[in-house]
Structure formats: structure tokens, C-alpha cells
Short mmCIF file of C-alpha atoms in Angstrom, two decimals:
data_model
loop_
_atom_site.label_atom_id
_atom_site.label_comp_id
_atom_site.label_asym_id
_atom_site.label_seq_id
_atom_site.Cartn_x
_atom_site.Cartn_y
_atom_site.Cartn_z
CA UNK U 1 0.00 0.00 0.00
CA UNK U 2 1.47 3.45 -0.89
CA UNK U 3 2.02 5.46 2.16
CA UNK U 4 0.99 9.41 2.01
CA UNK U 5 2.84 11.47 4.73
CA UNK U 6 -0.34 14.58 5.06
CA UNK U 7 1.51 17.71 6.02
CA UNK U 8 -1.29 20.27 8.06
CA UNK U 9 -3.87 17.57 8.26
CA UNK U 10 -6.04 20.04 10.43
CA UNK U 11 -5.84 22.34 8.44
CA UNK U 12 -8.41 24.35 5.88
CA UNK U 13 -7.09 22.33 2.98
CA UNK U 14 -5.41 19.55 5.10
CA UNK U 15 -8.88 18.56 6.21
CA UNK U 16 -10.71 18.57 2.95
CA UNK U 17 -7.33 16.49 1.51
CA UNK U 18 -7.57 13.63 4.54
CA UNK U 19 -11.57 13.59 4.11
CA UNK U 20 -11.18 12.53 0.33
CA UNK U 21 -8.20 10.14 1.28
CA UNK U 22 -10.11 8.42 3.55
CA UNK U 23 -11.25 4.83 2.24
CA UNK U 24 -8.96 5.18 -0.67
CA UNK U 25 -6.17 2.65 -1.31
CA UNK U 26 -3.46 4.88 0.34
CA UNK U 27 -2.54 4.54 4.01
CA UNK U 28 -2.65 8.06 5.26
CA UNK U 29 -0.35 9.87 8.15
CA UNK U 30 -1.85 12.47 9.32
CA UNK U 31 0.26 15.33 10.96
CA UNK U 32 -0.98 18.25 12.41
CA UNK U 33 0.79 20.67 14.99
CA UNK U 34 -2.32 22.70 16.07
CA UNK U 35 -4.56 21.08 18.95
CA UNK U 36 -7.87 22.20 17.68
CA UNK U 37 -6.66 20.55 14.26
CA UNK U 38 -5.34 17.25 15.81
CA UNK U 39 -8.83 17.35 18.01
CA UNK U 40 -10.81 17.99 14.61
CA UNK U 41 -9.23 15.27 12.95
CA UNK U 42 -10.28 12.62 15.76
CA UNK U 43 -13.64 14.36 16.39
CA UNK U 44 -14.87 14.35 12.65
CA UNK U 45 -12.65 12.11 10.78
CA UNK U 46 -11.68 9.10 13.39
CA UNK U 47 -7.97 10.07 12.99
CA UNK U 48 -5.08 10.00 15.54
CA UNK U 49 -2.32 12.86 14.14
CA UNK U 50 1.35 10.79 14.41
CA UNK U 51 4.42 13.01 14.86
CA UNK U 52 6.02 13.79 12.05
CA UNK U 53 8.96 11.11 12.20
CA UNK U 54 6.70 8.36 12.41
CA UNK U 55 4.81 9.73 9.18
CA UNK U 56 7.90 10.24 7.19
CA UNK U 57 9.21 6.11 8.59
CA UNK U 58 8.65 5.25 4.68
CA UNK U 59 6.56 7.50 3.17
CA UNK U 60 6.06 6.96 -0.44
CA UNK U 61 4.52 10.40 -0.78
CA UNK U 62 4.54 13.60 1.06
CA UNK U 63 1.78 16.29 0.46
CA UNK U 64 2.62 19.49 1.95
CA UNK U 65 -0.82 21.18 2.93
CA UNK U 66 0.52 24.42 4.75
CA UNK U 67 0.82 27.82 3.79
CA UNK U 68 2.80 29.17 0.75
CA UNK U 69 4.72 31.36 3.20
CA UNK U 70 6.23 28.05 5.01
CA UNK U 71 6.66 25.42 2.62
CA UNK U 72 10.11 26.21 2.23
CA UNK U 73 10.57 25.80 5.82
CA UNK U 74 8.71 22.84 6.19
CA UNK U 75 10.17 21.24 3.24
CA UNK U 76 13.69 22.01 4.39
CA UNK U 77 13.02 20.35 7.64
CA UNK U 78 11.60 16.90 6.53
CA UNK U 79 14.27 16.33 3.32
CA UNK U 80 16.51 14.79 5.39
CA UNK U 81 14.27 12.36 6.22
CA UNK U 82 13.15 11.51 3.41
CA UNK U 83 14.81 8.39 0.86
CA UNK U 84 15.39 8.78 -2.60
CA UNK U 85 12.70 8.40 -4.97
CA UNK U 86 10.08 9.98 -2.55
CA UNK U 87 6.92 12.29 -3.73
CA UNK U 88 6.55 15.79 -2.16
CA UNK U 89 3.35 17.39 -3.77
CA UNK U 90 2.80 20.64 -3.26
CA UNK U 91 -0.68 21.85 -3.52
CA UNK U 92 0.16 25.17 -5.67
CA UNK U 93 3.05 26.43 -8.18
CA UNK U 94 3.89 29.70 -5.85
CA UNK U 95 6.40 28.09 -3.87
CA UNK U 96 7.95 25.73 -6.40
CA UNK U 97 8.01 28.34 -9.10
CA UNK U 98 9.62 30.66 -6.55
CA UNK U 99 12.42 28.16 -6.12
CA UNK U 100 11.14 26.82 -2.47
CA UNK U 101 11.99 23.25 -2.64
CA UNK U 102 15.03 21.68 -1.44
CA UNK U 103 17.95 21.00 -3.96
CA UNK U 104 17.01 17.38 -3.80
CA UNK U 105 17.49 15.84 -7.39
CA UNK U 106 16.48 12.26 -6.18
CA UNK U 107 13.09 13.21 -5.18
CA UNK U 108 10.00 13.73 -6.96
CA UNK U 109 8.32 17.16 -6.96
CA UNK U 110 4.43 16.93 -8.10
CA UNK U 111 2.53 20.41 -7.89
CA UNK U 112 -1.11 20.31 -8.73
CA UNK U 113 -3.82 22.46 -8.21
CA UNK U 114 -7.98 22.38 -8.61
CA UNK U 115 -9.74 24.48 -11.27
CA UNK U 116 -12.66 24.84 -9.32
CA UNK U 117 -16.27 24.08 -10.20
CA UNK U 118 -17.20 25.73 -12.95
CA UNK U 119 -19.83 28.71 -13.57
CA UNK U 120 -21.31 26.57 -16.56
CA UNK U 121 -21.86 23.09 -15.37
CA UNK U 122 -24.90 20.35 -14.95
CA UNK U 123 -25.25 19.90 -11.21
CA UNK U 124 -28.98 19.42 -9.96
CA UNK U 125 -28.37 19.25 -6.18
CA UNK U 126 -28.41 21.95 -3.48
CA UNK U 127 -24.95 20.42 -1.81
CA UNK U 128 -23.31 20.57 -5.22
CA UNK U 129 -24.58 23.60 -7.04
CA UNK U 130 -23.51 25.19 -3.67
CA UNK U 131 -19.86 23.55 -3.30
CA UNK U 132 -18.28 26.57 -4.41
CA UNK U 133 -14.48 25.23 -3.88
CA UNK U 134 -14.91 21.76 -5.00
CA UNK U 135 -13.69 18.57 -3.59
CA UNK U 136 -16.45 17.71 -1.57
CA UNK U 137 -19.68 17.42 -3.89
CA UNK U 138 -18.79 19.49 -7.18
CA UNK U 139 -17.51 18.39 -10.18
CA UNK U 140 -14.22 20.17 -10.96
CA UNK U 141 -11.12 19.64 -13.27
CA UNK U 142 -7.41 19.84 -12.08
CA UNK U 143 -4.12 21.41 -13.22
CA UNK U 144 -1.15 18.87 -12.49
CA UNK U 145 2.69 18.96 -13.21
CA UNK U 146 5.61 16.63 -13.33
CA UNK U 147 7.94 19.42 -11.44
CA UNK U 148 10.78 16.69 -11.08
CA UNK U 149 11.48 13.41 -11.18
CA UNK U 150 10.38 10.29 -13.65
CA UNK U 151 8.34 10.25 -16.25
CA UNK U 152 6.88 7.00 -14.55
CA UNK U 153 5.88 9.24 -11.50
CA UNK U 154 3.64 10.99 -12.88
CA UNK U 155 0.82 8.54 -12.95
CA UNK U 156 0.56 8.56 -8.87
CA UNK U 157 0.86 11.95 -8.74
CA UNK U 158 -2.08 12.66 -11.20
CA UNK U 159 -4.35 9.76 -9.42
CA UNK U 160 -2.90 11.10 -5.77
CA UNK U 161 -4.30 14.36 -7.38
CA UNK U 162 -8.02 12.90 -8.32
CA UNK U 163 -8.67 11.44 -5.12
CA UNK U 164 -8.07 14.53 -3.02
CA UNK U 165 -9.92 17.30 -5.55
CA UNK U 166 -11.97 14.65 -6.05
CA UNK U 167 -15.05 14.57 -7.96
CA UNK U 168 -12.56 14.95 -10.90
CA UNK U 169 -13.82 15.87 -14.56
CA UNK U 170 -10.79 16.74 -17.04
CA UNK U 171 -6.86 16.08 -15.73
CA UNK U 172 -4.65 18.67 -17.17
CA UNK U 173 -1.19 18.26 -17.95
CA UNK U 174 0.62 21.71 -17.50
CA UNK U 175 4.46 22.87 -16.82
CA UNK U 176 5.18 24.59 -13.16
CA UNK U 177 5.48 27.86 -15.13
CA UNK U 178 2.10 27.56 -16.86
CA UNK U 179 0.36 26.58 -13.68
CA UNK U 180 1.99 30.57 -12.56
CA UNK U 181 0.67 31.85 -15.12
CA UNK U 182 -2.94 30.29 -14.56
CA UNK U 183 -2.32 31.20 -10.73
CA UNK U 184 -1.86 34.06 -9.72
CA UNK U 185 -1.63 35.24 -13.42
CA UNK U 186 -4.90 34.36 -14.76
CA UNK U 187 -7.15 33.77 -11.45
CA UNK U 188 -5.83 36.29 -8.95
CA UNK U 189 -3.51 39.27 -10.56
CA UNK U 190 -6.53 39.40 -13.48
CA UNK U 191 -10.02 37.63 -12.72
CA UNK U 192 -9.97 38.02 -9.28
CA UNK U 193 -8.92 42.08 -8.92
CA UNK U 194 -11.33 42.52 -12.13
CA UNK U 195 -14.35 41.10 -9.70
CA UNK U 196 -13.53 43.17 -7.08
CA UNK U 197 -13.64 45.82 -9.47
CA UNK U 198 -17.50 44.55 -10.47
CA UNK U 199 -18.45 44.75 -6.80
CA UNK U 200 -16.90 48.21 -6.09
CA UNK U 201 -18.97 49.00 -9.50
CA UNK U 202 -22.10 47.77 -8.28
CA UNK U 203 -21.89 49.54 -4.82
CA UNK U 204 -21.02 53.00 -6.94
CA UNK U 205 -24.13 52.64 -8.51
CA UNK U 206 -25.93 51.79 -5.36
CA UNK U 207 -24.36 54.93 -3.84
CA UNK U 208 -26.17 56.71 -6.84
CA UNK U 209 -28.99 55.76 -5.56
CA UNK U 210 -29.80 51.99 -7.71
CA UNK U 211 -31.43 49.52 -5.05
CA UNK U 212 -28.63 47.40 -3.76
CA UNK U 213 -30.57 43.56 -4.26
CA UNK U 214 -31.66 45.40 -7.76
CA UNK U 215 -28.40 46.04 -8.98
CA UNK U 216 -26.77 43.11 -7.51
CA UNK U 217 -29.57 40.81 -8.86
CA UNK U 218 -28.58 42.75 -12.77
CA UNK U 219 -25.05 42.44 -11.98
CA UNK U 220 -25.20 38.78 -11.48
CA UNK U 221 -27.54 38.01 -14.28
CA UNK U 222 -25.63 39.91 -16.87
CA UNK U 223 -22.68 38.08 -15.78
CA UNK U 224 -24.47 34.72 -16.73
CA UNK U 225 -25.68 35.56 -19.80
CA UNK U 226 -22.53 37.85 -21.08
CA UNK U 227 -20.54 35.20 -19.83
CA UNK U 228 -22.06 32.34 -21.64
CA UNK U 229 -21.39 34.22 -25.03
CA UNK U 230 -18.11 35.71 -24.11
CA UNK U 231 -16.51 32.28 -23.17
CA UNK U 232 -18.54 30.31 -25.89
CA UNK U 233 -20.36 28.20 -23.61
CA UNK U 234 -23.54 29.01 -26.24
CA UNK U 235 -23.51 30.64 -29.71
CA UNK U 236 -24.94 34.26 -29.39
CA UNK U 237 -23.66 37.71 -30.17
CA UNK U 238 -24.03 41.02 -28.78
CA UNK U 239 -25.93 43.70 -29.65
CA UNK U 240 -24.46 46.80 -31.44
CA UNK U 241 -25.15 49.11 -28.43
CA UNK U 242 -22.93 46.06 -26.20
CA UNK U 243 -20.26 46.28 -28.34
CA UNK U 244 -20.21 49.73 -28.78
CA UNK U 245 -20.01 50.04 -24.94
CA UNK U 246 -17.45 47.28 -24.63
CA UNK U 247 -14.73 49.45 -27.27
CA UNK U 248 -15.38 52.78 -25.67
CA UNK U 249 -15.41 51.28 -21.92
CA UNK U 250 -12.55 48.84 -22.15
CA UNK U 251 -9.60 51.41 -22.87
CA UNK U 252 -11.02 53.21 -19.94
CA UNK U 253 -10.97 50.49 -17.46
CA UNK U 254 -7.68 49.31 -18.74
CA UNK U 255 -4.09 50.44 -19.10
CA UNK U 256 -2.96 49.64 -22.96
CA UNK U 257 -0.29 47.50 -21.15
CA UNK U 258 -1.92 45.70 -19.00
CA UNK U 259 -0.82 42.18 -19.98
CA UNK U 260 2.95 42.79 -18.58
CA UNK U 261 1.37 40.93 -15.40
CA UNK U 262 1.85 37.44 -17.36
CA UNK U 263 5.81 38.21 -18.44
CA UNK U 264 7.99 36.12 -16.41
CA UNK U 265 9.70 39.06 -14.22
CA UNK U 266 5.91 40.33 -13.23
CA UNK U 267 5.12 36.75 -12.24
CA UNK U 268 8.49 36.50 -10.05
CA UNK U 269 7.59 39.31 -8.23
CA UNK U 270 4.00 38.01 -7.78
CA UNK U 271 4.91 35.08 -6.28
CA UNK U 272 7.81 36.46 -4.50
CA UNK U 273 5.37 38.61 -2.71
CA UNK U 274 3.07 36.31 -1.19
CA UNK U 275 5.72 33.32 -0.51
#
């Protein structure tokens, strides 16, 4: 049985990781430092949290489920321990792209990463329209990359990677520097600030005097339907007034330069930031 050392068990993600592990063919170690994590684990899941030597004794794989800021740290601390052809996945490219990871060429590094349920998508009930992350009741699809290591390792990464983002629609292959520019390129530096832009629109015109469940209610349903034509989940077009809005308010919103934040120095200093 392939042995998974779980790094921050208790944890946010750590938790939703050992939920999805449990019952699967992998014998899980759970570690987790904080009390109300190691009681949570016990409480909900049935687990005992082992130290961290006796989850490395070993391990075939190590998933690191702690914070960006520390997996260097962490990582650091348990190479030592670990024997030559061993897995560390990390759960997002930030701190492998930002050159985190131990100078270990004998291990494996595996970095993958959920998509997310998607906006367009054919759930029917409550529990899974409303599983906003994923992993628990949502279908989602995954980003996953071969960081270092085999080519022959990749296959237990990738099904590692289904069973904790599981339920898993479409496995994509990707390099560590795509998966930086997906995140935080794509998702955070652009889709996420240009949301927060949405919301600070729809509270200016709510300070103008709009109902605020009126124009979030608009807001929301023009996303759908703009959305489904924009990204070609349906065949439509716009009308002439639409587009005539989009080419007068786009330059307005947006600097002529504005896709700098995908060049590699912009992403360094990205990632450097929040690691």
C-alpha cells in the first residue's frame, strides 16, 4: 500500500485532503501541529495525528498542505528524512516556481492544483450547485505537473491528485510555469482584482442611488448571460449598443499595457510577494 505522509492535516485544505483520502487505497499519516486541528481530525474524521517522524518512517509520498509562506521551511526540515525516490506534492506552483523546494534531485516534486467548479456546469443538487471550492460534492477539473522526477511518476501523482480534488472531470497536464501563469496570473492578478472591481462598480451605482438587491440581482444576471457568449459556452452575439459600450469602456478600465502581469519578471515578483 502506498504510504501518504499529510503535512497540516487540520488544516483548511489539510482537512478537505484527509476527508477525500479516507477509504482510498493509500494509508494516510496524518500530521498536524495545532490542537484544535489534531482534536478535529479525531472528532470528525476518526484520525489519531502521528508526529512527524513516524509519518515520514517510509513515506512513499509527502503532500505538503501548509501555507505558501512556510513550505520552504517545512520542506527544508523533513528532506533529510526523506529516501530517494520519494513524492513531495505541493498543492500550488507559488512556492515551487519561486524556487522553495530543497535542492534534492532524487526526489519527486508533483505540484497540482484544482480548477474549481465551474460557472457553466450540470449539477442538480443543493450540496453541489452550492460547493463553491470543489472537492467535496462538485464536479471540478485539475491542473497537475511533473515538477521533477520520472516520467513514470507521474501517474501517482495525477491519481494522488483525483482522489483529493476529487469529484474529478478533465486532468490537465501543464508545466510549473504555466500553472503561474494560470495562478496568480490568470485567477488572482486578473479575474480576481477585475471582480472586485465589479463589486466596487455595483456599490457605486448603489451609492447613486440603484437599489442594492436590484443592482446586484442585474449584476449577477448579466454576468451569466454575457458570460455564456463571451466564453462560448452558447452561440450568441451582442448587440451593437454592447459592443459599442465594450470598445469605448474597455480602454477606460484598462491600461494599454496591462498584460505585462503574465511576463515572467511580473510573475516572479507576484509570487515572491506572497511566498
Amino acid at each position: 500500500m502506498t504510504a501518504i505522509a499529510l503535512f497540516g492535516a487540520g488544516g483548511k485544505m489539510g482537512y478537505r485532503l484527509a476527508s477525500n483520502l479516507k477509504g482510498s487505497r493509500f494509508e494516510v499519516r496524518h500530521v498536524e501541529v495545532s490542537p484544535a486541528g489534531r482534536q478535529r481530525l479525531k472528532d470528525d474524521l476518526g484520525f489519531e495525528a502521528v508526529d512527524q517522524d513516524t509519518a515520514l518512517d517510509g513515506a512513499d509520498v509527502v503532500i505538503l498542505a501548509v501555507p505558501d509562506t512556510i513550505i520552504g521551511t517545512v520542506a527544508a526540515a523533513i528532506s533529510p528524512r526523506l529516501k530517494a525516490g520519494t513524492m513531495v506534492v505541493a498543492l500550488d506552483a507559488a512556492a515551487p516556481f519561486a524556487g522553495h523546494l530543497p535542492e534534492r534531485p532524487d526526489l519527486t516534486y508533483f505540484v497540482t492544483h484544482p480548477c474549481h467548479p465551474p460557472i457553466f456546469n450540470d449539477e442538480t443538487e443543493m450540496h453541489a450547485k452550492t460547493d463553491y471550492f470543489g472537492g467535496i460534492a462538485a464536479k471540478q477539473h485539475i491542473v497537475s505537473s511533473l515538477m521533477q522526477g520520472p516520467e513514470s511518476a507521474y501517474a501517482l501523482g495525477e491519481e494522488v491528485a483525483k482522489v483529493i480534488w476529487a469529484p474529478v472531470m478533465r486532468s490537465h497536464r501543464v508545466t510549473v510555469e504555466q500553472m503561474a501563469l494560470l495562478e496568480p496570473g490568470l485567477s488572482e492578478t486578473v479575474c480576481a482584482t477585475l471582480l472586485v472591481v465589479m463589486k466596487e462598480a455595483m456599490d457605486e451605482v448603489v451609492a447613486r442611488g440603484v437599489p442594492r438587491d436590484a443592482a446586484r440581482d442585474f449584476l449577477l444576471g448579466h454576468m451569466n448571460v454575457l458570460g455564456s457568449v463571451i466564453f462560448e459556452e452558447k452561440q450568441g452575439v451582442f448587440s451593437d449598443a454592447c459592443n459599442k459600450a465594450i470598445e469605448f469602456g474597455k480602454p477606460a478600465l484598462m491600461r494599454d499595457d496591462w498584460r505585462r502581469v503574465f511576463e515572467p519578471e511580473e510573475l516572479a515578483a507576484s509570487i515572491q510577494r506572497i511566498t
